[in-house]
Coordinates of C-alpha atoms in Angstrom, one line a residue:
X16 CA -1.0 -4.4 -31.0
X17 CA -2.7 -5.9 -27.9
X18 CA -6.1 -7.0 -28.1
X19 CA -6.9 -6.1 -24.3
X20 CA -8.8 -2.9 -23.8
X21 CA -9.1 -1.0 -20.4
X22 CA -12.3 -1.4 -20.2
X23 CA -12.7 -5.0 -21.7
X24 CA -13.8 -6.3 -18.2
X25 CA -15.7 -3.7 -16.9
X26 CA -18.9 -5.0 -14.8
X27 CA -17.0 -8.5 -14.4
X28 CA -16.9 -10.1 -10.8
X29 CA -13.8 -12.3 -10.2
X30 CA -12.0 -13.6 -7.5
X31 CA -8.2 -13.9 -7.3
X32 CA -7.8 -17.0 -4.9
X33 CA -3.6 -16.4 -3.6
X34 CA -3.2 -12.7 -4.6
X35 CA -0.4 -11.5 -2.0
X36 CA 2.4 -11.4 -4.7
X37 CA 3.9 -13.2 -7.7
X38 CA 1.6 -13.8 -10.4
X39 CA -1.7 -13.9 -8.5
X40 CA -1.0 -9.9 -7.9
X41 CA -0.4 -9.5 -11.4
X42 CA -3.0 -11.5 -12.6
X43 CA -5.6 -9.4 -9.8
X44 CA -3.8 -5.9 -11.0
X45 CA -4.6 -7.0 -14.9
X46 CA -8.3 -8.0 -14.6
X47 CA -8.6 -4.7 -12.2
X48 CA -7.0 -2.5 -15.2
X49 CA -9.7 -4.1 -17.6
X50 CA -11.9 -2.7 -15.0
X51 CA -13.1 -5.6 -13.3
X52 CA -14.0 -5.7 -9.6
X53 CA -11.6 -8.4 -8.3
X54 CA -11.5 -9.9 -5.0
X55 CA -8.1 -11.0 -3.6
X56 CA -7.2 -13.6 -1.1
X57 CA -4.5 -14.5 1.1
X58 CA -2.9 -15.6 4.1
X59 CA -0.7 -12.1 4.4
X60 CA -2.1 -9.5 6.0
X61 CA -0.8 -6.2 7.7
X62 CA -1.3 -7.4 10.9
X63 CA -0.7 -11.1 9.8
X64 CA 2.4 -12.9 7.9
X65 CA 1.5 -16.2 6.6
X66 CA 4.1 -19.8 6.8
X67 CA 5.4 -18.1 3.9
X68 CA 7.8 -15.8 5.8
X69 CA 7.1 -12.5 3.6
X70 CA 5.7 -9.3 5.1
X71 CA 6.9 -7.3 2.4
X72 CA 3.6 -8.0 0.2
X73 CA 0.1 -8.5 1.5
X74 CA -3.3 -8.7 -0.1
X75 CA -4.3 -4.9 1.2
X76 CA -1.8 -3.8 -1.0
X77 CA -2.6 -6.2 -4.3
X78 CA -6.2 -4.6 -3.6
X79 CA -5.2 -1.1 -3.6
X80 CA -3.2 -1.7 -6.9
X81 CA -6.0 -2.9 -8.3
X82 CA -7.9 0.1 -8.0
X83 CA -5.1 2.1 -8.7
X84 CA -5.1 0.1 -12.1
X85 CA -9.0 1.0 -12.6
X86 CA -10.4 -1.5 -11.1
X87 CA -12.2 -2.2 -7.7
X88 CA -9.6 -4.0 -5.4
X89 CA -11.4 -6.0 -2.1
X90 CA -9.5 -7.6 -0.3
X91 CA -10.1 -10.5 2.3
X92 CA -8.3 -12.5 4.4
X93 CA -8.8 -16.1 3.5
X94 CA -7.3 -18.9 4.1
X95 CA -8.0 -21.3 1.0
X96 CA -7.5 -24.3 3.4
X97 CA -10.4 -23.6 5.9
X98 CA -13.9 -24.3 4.2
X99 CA -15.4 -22.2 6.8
X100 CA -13.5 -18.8 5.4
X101 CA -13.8 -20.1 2.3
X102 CA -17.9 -20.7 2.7
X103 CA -17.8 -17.0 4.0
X104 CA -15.9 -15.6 1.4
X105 CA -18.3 -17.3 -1.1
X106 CA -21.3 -15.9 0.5
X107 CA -19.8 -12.2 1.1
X108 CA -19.3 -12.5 -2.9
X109 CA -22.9 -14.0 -3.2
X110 CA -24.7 -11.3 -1.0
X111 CA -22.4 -8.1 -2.8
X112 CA -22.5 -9.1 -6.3
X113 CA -25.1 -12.0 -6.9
X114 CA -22.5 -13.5 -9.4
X115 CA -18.7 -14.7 -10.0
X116 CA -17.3 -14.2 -13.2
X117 CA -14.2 -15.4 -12.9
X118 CA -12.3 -17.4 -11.0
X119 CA -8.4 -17.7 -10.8
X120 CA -6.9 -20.6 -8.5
X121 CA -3.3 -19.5 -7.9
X122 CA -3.1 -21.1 -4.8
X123 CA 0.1 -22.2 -3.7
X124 CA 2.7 -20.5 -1.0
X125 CA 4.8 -23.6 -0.6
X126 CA 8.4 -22.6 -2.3
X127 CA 10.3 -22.2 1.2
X128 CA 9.1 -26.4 1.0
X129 CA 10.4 -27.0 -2.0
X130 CA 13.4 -25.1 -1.5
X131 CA 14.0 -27.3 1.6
X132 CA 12.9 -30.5 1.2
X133 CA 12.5 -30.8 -2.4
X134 CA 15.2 -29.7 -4.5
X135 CA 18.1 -32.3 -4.7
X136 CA 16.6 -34.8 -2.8
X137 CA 14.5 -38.0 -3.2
X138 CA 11.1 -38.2 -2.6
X139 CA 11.7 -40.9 0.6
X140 CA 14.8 -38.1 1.8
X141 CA 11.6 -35.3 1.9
X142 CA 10.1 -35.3 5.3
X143 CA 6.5 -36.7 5.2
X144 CA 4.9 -33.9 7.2
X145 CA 6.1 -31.4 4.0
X146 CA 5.4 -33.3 1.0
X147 CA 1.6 -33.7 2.5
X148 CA 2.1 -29.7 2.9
X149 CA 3.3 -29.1 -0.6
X150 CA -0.5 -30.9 -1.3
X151 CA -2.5 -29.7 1.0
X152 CA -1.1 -25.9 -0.8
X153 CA -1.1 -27.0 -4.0
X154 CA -4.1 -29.7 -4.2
X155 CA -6.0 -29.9 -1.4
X156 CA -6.8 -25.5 -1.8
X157 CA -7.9 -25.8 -5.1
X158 CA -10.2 -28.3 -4.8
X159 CA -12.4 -26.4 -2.0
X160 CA -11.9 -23.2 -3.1
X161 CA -13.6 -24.9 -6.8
X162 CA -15.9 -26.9 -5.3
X163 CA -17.1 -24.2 -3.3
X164 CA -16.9 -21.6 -5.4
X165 CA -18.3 -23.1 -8.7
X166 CA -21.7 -23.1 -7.7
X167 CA -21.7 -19.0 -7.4
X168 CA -19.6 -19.2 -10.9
X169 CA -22.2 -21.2 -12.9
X170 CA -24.6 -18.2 -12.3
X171 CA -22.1 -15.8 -14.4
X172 CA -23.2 -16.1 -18.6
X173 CA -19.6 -17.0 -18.8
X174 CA -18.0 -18.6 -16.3
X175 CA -14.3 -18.6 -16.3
X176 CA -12.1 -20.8 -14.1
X177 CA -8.1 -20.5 -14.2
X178 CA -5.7 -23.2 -12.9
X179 CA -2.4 -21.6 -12.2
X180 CA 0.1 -23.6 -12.5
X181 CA 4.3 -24.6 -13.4
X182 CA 3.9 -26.0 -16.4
X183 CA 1.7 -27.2 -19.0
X184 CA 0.6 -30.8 -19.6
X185 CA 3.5 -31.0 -22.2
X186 CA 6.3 -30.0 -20.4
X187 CA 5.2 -31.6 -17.5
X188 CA 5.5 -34.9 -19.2
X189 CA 8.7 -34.9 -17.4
X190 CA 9.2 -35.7 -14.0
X191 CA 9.6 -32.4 -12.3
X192 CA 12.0 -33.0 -9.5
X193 CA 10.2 -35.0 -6.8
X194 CA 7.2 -36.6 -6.4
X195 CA 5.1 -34.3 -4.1
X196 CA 6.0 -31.0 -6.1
X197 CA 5.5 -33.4 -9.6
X198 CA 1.4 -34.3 -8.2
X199 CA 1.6 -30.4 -6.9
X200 CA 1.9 -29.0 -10.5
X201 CA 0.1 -31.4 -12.4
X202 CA -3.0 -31.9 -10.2
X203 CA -4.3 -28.1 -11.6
X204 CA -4.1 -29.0 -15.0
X205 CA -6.4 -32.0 -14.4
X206 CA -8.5 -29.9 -12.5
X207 CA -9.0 -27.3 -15.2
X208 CA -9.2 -31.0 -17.7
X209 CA -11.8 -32.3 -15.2
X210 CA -14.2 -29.3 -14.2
X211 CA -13.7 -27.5 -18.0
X212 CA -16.1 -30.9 -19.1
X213 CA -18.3 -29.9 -16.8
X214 CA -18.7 -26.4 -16.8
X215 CA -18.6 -26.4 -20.7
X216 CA -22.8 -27.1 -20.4
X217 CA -22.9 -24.0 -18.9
X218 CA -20.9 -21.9 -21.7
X219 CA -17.9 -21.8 -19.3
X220 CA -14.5 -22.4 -19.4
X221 CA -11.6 -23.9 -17.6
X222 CA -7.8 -23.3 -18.7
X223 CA -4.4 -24.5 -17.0
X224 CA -2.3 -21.2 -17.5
X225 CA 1.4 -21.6 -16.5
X226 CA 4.1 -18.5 -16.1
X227 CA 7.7 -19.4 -17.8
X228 CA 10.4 -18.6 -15.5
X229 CA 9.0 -16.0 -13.5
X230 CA 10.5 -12.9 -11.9
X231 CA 8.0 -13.0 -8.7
X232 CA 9.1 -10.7 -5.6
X233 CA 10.9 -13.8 -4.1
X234 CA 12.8 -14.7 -7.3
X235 CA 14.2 -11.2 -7.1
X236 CA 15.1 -11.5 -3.6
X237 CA 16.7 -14.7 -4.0
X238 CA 19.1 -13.0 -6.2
X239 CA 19.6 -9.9 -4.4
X240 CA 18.8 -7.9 -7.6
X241 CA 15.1 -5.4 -8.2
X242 CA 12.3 -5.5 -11.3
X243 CA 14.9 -2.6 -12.6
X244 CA 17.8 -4.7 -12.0
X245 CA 17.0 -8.1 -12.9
X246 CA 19.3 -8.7 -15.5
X247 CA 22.4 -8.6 -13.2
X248 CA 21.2 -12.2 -12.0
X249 CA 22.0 -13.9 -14.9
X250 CA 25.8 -13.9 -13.6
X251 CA 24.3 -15.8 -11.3
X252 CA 21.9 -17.8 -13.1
X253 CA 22.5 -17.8 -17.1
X254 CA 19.0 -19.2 -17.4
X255 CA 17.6 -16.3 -16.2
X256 CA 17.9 -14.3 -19.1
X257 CA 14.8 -15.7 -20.3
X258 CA 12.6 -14.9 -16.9
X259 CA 9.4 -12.7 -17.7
X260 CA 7.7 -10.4 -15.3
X261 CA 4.1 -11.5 -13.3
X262 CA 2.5 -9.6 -15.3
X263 CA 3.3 -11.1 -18.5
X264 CA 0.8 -13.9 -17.7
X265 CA -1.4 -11.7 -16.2
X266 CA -1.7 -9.5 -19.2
X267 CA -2.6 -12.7 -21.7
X268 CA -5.1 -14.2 -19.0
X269 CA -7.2 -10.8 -19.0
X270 CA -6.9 -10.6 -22.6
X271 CA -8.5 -14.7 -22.5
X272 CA -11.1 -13.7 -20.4
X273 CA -11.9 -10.6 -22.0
X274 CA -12.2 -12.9 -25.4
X275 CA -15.8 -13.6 -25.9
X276 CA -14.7 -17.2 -28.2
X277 CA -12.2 -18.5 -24.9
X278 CA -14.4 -21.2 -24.5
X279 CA -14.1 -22.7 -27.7
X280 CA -10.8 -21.7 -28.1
X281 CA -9.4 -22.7 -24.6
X282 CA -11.7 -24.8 -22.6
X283 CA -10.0 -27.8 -21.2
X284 CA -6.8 -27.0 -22.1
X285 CA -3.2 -26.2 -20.6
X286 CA -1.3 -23.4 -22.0
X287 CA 1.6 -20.9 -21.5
X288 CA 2.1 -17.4 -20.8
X289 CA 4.0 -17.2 -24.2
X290 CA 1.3 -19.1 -26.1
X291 CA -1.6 -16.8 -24.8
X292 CA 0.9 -13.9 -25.8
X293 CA 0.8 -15.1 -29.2
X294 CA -2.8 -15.4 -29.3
X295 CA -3.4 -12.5 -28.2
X296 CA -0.9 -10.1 -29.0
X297 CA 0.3 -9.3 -25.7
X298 CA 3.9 -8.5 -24.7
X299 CA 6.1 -8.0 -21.6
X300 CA 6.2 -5.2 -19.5
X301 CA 9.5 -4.8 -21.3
X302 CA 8.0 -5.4 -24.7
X303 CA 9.5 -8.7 -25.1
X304 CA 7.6 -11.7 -25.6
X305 CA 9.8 -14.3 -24.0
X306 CA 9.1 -17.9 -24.3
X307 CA 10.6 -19.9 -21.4
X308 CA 9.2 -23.2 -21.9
X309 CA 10.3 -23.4 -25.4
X310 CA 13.6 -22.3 -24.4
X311 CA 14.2 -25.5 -22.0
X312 CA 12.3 -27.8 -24.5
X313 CA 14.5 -27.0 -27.2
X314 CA 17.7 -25.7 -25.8
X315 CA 18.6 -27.2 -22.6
X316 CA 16.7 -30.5 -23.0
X317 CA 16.9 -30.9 -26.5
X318 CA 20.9 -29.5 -27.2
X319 CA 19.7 -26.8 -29.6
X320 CA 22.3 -24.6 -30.4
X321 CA 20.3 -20.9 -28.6
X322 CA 20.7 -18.2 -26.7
X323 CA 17.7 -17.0 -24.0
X324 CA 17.8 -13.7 -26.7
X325 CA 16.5 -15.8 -29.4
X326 CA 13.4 -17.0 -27.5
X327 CA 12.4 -13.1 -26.7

């Protein structure tokens, strides 16, 4: 049985910092169905489409599924890299609500980088001008969106910050492919390490949450295949029998922040979509409770005889 209630969240202020699609969406859509009022950020627009390339999803809609979800849904165009929008975004949240609750970093919007200039080559092959890109989306955001953010956080009487990430500190023991992606993923879960130590004075919490291999709107366009149809990629990609939807995560971070011990329990650390699931009883939208990391760890790092079907 899952542990999240509807209304777990209700009267909760967050803000969903990279909410256009993928697991930020989920993650806004969740904490909305718990009935918080979520604010969600992006570079996407209906009149605007960000580096990214994708017009398909933009943070009008994430906010309208939040309310459709039970929540409040606002939406505003923010670009996580400007400390003038995000000062403004700050204060909009300051002058509506007074507090922040929660706040999710899911920053990121540099795969068509990685897919480019990262994947298969060396670092010293990846032109200088992206791999400074890949930080500036994957660093350089979080660290002003947190460091101008927290001080509105530290008011809540429970402050909650989430690092979204690709991986967690143990899997990423491992060189993950190339050096600017490898600082890109890591560098949130020493944020969360860093800033849990000092919200924890405050009765906050910070956490490094990581999807496993995730079915995001571009995944499933990579492969030509829907959320309905997903299992037709594995043909393509046997691996793929083990991806989880966005809201898999999302489910198991509302059900963290809805968890009145998560400080105790979580602060400081780096976990998984599967582990939370565990922890919290939550499943897949499918009512599987797949767990992707264990799945490489054991099985195509470690030569375990397995199947993707026996880690669901």
């Amino acid at each position: 049985m899952e542990t999240h209630e509807d209304s777990a969240l209700a009267g909760r202020i967050a803000l969903v910092a990279g909410a256009t699609r993928g697991a930020g969406r989920a993650l806004a859509v969740e904490l909305g169905r718990g009935g918080a009022t979520v604010y969600v950020t992006g570079r996407t627009t209906r009149e605007r489409v960000s580096e990214v390339g994708r017009s398909t999803e933009t943070i009008e809609e994430t906010a309208e599924l939040v309310t459709a979800a039970g929540g409040t849904g606002i939406a505003v165009p923010t670009d996580h890299l400007d400390e003038d929008r995000v000062r403004d975004l700050v204060a909009r949240i300051d002058r509506q609500q007074g507090r922040l609750d929660i706040l999710v970093n899911d920053l990121w919007g540099g795969e068509h980088l990685v897919a480019g200039s990262v994947f298969g080559k060396k670092s010293w092959e990846t032109p200088l001008a992206d791999g400074l890109r890949i930080l500036e989306l994957g660093v350089r955001s979080h660290v002003i969106t947190a460091a101008l953010a927290l001080p509105l956080l530290i008011r809540s009487d429970g402050p909650l910050l989430v690092e979204v990430t690709d991986g967690t500190a143990a899997t990423n023991r491992r060189y993950r492919e190339n050096l600017y992606y490898d600082l890109a993923k890591n560098a949130p879960i020493r944020i969360a390490f860093g800033l849990g130590e000092e919200l924890a004075e405050y009765g906050g919490a910070a956490v490094a949450v990581t999807p496993g291999y995730l079915r995001s709107e571009q995944m499933l366009a990579h492969f030509g295949v829907t959320e309905a149809t997903w299992r037709d990629a594995v043909a393509q990609e046997p691996h793929f029998a083990i991806a989880e939807s966005p809201h898999y995560l999302a489910r198991a971070v509302a059900a963290l922040a809805a968890d009145p011990d998560r400080a105790a329990r979580w602060n400081r650390k780096s976990t998984s979509s599967a582990e939370l699931a565990r922890a919290y009883g939550v499943r897949d939208v499918d009512g599987s409770r797949p767990d992707a990391w264990a799945y490489f760890e054991d099985v195509h790092y470690g030569g375990k005889d397995g199947t993707p079907e026996d880690y669901r």
